[in-house]
PDB file of C-alpha atoms in Angstrom:
ATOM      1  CA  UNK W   1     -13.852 -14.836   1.148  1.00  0.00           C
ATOM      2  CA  UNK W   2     -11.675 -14.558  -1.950  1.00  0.00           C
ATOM      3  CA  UNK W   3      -8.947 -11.958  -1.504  1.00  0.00           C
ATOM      4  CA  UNK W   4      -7.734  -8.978  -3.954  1.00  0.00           C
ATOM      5  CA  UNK W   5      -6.693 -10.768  -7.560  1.00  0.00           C
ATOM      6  CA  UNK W   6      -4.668  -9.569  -9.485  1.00  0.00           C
ATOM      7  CA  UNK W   7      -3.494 -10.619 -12.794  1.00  0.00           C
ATOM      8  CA  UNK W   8      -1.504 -11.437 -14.997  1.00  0.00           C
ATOM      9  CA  UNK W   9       1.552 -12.155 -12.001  1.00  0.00           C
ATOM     10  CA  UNK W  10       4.324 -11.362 -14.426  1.00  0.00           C
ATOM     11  CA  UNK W  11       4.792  -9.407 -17.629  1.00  0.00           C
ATOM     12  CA  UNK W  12       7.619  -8.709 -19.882  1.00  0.00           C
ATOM     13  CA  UNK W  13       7.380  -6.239 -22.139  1.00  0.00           C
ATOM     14  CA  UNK W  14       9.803  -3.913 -24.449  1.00  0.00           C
ATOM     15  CA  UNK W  15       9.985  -0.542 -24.610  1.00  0.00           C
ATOM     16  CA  UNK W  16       7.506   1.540 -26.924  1.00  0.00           C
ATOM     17  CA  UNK W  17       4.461  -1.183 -26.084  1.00  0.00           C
ATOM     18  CA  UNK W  18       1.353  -1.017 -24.275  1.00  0.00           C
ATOM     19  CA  UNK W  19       0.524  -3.070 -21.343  1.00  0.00           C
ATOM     20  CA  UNK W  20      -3.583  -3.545 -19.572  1.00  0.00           C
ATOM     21  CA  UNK W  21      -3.291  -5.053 -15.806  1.00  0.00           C
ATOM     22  CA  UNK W  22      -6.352  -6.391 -14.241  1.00  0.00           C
ATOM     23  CA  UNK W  23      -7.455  -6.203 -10.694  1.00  0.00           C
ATOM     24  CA  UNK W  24     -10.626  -7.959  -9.100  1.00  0.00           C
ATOM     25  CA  UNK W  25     -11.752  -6.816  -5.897  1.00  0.00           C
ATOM     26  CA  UNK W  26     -12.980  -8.188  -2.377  1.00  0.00           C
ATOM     27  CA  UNK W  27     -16.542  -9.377  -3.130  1.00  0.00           C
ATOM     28  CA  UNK W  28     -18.144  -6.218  -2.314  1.00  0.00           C
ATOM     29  CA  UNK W  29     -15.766  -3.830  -2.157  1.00  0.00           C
ATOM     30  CA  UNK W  30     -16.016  -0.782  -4.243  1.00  0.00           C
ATOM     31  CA  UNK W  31     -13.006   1.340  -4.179  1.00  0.00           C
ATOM     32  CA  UNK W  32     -10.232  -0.103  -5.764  1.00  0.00           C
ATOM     33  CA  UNK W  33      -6.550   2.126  -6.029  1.00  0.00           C
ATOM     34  CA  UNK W  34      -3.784   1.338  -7.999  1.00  0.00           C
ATOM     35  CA  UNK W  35      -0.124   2.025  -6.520  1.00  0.00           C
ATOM     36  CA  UNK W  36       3.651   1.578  -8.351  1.00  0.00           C
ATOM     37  CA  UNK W  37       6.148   0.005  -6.290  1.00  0.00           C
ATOM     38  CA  UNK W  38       9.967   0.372  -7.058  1.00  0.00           C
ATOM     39  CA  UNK W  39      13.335   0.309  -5.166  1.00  0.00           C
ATOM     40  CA  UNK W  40      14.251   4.312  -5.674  1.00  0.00           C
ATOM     41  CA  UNK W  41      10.594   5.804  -5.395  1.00  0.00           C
ATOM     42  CA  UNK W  42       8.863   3.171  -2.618  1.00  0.00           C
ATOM     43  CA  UNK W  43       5.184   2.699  -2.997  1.00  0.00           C
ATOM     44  CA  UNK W  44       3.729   5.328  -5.190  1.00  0.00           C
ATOM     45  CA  UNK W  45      -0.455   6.917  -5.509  1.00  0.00           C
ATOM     46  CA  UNK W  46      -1.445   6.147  -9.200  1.00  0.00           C
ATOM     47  CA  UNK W  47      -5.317   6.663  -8.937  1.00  0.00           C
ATOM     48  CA  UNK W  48      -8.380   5.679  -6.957  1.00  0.00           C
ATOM     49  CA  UNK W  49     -11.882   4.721  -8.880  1.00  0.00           C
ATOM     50  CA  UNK W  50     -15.326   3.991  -7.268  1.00  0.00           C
ATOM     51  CA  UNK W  51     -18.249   3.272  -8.706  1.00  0.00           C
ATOM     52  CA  UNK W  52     -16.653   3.376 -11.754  1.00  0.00           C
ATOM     53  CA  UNK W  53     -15.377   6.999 -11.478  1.00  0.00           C
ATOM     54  CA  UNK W  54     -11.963   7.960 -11.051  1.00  0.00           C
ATOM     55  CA  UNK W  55     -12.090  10.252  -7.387  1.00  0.00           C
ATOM     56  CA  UNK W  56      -8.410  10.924  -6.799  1.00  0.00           C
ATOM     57  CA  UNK W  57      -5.223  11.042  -9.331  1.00  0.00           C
ATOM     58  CA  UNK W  58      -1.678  10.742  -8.427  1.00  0.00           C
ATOM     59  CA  UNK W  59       1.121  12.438  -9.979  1.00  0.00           C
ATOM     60  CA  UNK W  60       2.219  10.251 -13.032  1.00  0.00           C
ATOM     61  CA  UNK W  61       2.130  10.902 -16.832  1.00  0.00           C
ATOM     62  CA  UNK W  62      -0.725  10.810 -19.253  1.00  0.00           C
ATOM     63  CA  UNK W  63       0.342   7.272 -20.471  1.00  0.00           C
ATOM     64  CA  UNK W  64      -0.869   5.560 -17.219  1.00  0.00           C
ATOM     65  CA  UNK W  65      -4.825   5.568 -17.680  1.00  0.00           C
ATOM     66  CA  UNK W  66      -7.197   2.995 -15.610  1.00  0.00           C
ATOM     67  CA  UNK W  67     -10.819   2.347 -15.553  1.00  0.00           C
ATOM     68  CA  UNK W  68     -13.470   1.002 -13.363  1.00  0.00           C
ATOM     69  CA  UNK W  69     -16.036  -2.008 -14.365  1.00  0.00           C
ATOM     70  CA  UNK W  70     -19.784  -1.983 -12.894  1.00  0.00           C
ATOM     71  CA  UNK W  71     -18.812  -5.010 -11.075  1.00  0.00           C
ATOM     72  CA  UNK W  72     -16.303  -3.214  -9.209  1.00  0.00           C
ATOM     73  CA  UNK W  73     -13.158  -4.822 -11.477  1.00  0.00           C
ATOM     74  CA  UNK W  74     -10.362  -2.582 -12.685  1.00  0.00           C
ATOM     75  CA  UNK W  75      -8.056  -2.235 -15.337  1.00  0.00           C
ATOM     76  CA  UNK W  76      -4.834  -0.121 -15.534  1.00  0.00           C
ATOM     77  CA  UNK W  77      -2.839   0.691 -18.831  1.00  0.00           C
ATOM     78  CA  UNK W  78       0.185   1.896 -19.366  1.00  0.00           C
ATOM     79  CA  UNK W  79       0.964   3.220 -23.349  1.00  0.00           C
ATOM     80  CA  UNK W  80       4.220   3.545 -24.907  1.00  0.00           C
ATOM     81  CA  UNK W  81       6.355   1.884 -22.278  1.00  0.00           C
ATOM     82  CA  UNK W  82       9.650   3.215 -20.979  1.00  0.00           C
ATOM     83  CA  UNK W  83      12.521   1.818 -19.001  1.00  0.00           C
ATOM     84  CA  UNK W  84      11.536   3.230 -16.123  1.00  0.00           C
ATOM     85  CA  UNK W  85       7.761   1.248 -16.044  1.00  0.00           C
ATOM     86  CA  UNK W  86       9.372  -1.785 -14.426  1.00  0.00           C
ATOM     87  CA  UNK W  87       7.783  -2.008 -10.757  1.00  0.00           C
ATOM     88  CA  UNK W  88       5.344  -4.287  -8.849  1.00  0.00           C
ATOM     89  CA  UNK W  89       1.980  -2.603  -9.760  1.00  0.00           C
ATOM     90  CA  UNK W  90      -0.231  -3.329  -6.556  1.00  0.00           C
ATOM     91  CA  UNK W  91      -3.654  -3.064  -6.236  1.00  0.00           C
ATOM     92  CA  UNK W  92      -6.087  -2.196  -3.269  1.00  0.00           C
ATOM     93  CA  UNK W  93      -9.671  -2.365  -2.372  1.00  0.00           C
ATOM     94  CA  UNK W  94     -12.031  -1.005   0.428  1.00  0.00           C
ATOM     95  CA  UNK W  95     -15.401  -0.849   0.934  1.00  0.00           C
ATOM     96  CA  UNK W  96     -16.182   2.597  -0.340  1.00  0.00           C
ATOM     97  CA  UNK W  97     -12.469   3.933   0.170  1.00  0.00           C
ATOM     98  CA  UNK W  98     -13.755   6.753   2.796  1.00  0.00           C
ATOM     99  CA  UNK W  99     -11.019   5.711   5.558  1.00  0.00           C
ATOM    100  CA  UNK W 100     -13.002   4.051   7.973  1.00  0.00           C
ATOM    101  CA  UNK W 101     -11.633   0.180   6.781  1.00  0.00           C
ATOM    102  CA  UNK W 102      -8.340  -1.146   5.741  1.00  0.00           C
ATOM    103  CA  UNK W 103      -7.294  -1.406   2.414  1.00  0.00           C
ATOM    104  CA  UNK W 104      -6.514  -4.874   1.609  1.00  0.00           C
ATOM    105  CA  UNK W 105      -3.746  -5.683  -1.423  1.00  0.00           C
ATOM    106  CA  UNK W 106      -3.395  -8.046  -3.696  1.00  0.00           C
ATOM    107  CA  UNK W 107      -0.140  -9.580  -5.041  1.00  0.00           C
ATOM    108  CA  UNK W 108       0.352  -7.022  -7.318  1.00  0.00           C
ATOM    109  CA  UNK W 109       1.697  -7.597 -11.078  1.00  0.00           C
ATOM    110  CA  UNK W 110       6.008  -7.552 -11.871  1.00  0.00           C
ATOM    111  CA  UNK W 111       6.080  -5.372 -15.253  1.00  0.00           C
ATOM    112  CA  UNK W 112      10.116  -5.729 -16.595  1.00  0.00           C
ATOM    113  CA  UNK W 113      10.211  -3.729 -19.563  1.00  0.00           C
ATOM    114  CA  UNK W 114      12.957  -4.905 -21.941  1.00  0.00           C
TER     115      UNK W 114
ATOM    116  CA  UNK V   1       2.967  17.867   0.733  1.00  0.00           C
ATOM    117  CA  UNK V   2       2.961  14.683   3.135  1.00  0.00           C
ATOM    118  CA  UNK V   3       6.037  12.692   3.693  1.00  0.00           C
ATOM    119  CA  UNK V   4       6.177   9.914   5.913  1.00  0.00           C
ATOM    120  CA  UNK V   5       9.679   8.193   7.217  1.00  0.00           C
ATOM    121  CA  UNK V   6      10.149   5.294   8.872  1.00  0.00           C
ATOM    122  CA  UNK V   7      13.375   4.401  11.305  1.00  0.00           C
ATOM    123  CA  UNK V   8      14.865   2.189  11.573  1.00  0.00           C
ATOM    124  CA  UNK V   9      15.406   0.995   7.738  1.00  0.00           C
ATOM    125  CA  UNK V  10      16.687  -1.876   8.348  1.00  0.00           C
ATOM    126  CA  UNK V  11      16.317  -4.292  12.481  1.00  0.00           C
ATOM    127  CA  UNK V  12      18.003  -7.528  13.316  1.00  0.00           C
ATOM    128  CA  UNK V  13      16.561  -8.681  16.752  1.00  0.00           C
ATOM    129  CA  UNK V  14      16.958 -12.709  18.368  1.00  0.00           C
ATOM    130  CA  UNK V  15      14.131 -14.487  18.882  1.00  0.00           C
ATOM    131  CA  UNK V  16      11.574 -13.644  21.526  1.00  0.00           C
ATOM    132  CA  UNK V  17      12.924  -9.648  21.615  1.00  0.00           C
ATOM    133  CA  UNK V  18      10.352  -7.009  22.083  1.00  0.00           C
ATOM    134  CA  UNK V  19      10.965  -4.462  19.605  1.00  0.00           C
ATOM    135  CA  UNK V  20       9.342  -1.204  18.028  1.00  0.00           C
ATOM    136  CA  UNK V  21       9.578   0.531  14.877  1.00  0.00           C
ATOM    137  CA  UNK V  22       8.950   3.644  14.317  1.00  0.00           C
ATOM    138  CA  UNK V  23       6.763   5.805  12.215  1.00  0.00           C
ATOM    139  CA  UNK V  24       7.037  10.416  11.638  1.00  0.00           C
ATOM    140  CA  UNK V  25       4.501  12.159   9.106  1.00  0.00           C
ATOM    141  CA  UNK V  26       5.049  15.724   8.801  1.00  0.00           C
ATOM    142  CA  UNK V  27       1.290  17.177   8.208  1.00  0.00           C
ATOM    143  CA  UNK V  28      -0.945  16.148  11.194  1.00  0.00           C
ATOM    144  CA  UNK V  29      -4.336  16.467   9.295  1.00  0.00           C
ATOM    145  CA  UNK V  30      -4.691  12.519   8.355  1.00  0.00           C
ATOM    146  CA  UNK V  31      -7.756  10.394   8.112  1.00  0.00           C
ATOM    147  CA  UNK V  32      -6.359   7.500   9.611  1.00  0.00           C
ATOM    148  CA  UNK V  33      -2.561   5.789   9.925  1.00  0.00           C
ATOM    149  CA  UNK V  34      -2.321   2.217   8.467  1.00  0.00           C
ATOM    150  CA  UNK V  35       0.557  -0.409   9.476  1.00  0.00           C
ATOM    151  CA  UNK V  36       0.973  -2.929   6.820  1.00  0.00           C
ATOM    152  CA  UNK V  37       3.483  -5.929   6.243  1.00  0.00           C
ATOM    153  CA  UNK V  38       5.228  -7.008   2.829  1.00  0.00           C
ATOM    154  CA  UNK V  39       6.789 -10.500   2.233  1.00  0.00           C
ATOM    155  CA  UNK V  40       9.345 -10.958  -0.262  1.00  0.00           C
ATOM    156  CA  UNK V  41       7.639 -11.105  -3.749  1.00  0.00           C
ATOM    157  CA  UNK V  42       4.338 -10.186  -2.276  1.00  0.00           C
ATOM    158  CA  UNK V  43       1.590  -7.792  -1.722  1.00  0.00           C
ATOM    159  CA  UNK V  44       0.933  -5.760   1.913  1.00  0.00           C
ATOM    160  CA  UNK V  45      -1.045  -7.278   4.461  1.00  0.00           C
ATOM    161  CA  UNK V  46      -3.102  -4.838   6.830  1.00  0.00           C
ATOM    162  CA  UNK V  47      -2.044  -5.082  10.235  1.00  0.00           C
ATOM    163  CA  UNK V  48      -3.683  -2.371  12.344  1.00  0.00           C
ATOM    164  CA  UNK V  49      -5.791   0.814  11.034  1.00  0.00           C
ATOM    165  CA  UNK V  50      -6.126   3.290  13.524  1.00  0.00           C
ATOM    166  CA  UNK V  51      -8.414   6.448  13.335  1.00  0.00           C
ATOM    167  CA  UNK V  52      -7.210  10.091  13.745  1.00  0.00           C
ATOM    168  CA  UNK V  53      -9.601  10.243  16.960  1.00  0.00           C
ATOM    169  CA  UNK V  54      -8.010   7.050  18.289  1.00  0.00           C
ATOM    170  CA  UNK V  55      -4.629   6.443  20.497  1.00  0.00           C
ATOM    171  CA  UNK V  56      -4.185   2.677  19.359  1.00  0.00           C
ATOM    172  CA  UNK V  57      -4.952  -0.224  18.526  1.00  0.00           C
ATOM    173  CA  UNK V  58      -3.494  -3.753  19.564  1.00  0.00           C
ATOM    174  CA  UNK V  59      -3.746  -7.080  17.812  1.00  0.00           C
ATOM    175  CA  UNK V  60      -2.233 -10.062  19.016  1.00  0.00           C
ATOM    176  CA  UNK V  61       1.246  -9.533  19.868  1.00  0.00           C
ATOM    177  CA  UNK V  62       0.852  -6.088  17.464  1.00  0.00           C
ATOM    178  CA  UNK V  63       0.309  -2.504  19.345  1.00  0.00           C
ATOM    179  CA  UNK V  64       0.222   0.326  17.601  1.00  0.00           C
ATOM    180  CA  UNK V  65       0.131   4.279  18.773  1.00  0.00           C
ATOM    181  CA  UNK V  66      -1.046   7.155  16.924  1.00  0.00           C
ATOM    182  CA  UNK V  67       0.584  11.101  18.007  1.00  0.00           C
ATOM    183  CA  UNK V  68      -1.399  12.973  15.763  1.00  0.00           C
ATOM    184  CA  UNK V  69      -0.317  15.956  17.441  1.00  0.00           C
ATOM    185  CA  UNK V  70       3.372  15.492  17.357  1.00  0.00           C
ATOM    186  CA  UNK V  71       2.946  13.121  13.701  1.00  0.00           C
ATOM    187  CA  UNK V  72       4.243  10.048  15.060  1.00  0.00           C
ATOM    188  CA  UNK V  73       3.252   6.481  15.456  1.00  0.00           C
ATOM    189  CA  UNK V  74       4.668   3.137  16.463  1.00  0.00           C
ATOM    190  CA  UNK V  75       4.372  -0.259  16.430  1.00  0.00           C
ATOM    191  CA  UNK V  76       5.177  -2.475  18.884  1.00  0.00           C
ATOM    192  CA  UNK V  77       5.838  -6.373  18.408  1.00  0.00           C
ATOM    193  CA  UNK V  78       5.833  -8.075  21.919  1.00  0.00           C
ATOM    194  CA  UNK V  79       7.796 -11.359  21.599  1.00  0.00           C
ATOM    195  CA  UNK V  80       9.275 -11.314  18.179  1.00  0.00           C
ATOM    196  CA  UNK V  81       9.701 -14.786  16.258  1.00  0.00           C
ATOM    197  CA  UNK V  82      11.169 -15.630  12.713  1.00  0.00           C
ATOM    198  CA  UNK V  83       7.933 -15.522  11.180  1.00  0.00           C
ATOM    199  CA  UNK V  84       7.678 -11.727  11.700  1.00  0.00           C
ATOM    200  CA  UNK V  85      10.738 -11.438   9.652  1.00  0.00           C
ATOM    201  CA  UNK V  86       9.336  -8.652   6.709  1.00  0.00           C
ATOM    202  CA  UNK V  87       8.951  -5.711   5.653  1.00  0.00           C
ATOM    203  CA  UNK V  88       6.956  -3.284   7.795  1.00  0.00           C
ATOM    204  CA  UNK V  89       5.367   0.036   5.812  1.00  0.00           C
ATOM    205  CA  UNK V  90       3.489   2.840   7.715  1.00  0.00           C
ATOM    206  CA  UNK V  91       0.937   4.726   5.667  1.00  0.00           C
ATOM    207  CA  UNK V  92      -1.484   7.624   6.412  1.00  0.00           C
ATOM    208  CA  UNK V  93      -4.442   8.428   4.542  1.00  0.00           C
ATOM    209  CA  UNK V  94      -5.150  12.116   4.674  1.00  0.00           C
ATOM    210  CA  UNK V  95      -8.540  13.994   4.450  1.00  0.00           C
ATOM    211  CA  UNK V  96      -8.737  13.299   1.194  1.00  0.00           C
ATOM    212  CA  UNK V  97      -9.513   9.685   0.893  1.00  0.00           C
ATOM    213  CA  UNK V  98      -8.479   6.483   0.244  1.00  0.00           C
ATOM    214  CA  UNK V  99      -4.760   8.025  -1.502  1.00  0.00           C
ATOM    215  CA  UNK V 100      -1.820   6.814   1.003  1.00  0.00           C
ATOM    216  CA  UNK V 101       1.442   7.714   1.758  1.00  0.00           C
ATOM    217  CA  UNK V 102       3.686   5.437   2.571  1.00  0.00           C
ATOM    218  CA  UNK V 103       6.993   5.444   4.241  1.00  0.00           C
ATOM    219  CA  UNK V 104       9.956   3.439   3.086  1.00  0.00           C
ATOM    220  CA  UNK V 105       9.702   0.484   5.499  1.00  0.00           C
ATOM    221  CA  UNK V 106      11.460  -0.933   7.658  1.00  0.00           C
ATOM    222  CA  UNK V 107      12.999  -4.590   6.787  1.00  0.00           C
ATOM    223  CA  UNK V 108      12.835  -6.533  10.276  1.00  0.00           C
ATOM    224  CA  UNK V 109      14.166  -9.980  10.351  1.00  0.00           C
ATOM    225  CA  UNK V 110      14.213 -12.137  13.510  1.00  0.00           C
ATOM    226  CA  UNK V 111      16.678 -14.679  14.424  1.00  0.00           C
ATOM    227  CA  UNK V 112      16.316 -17.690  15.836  1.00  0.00           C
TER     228      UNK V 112
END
């Protein structure tokens, strides 16, 4: 069974740009969350969708938006980049994201922002 | 507002040492408590889940506890070898669903 997929692996952008990541779940799976990763801040909440809704929001700006496919596939952009973008942006899926099965990661996609 | 914190940050054990790392979240009213691990350049890897009703889990060489009460966990790794050598993250899920908050890891590496 194919894993969490994200793409594209690596991205370098410069400041003022927009950026879309992609994420395709476990076959299945239904929930998919997106999280920032960075060396000051850790592993950071951005949102959660299911069923092509999103159900929970984390505390970032405006400028980080995502969306939800009917096949379960995600998207996350981020709009007039800053300096402060550059992290691993890591992806999760579940089942139906209610806390009775693991979330399972993929990758995850290294924005630098020039 | 839930913070989790992991100690120690950083563990240097030989081969074959039993070890345990360590895992404090200060508001008891979680969902469940997930243990992941990260290798360098990678995503996180689910190692144990354990419910807020449950005590532990074990897999392998892995045991985990859960102290809801007191807002603790830990993992135990019986027999450490180099291939454990990662990143370990704790993460609890709260009543809310499917948002977690992580700690900031603990980077274990295991000499042979």
């Amino acid at each position: 069974k194919a894993g969490v997929t994200q793409t594209p692996r690596y991205l370098i952008k410069t400041r003022g740009q927009q950026v879309t990541l992609s994420c395709s779940p476990i076959s299945g799976h239904r929930s998919v969350s997106w999280y920032q990763q960075t060396p000051g801040q850790g592993l950071q909440f951005l949102f959660e969708y299911f069923s092509e809704t999103q159900r929970n929001k984390g505390n970032f700006p405006g400028r980080f938006s995502g969306r939800q496919f009917s096949n379960s596939r995600s998207e996350m952009n981020v709009s007039t980049l800053e300096l402060g973008d550059s992290a691993l942006y890591l992806c999760a899926s579940s089942l139906f994201g209610e806390g009775s099965q693991p979330q399972h990661f993929g990758d995850g996609t290294r924005l630098s922002i020039l | 507002k839930q913070e989790v914190t992991q100690i120690p940050a950083a563990l240097s054990v030989p081969e074959g040492e039993n070890l345990v790392l360590n895992c404090s979240f200060t508001d008891s009213a979680i969902y469940n408590l997930q243990w992941f691990r990260q290798d360098p350049g990678k995503g996180l890897t689910s190692l144990l889940l354990i419910q807020s009703s449950q005590r532990e889990q074990t897999s392998g060489r892995l045991n985990a506890s859960l102290d809801k009460s007191s807002g603790r966990s830990t993992l135990y790794i019986a027999a450490s070898q180099p291939g454990d050598s990662a990143t370990y993250l704790c993460a609890v899920e709260e009543t809310s669903g499917s948002r977690l908050t992580f700690g900031e890891g603990t980077q274990l590496t295991v000499n042979p």
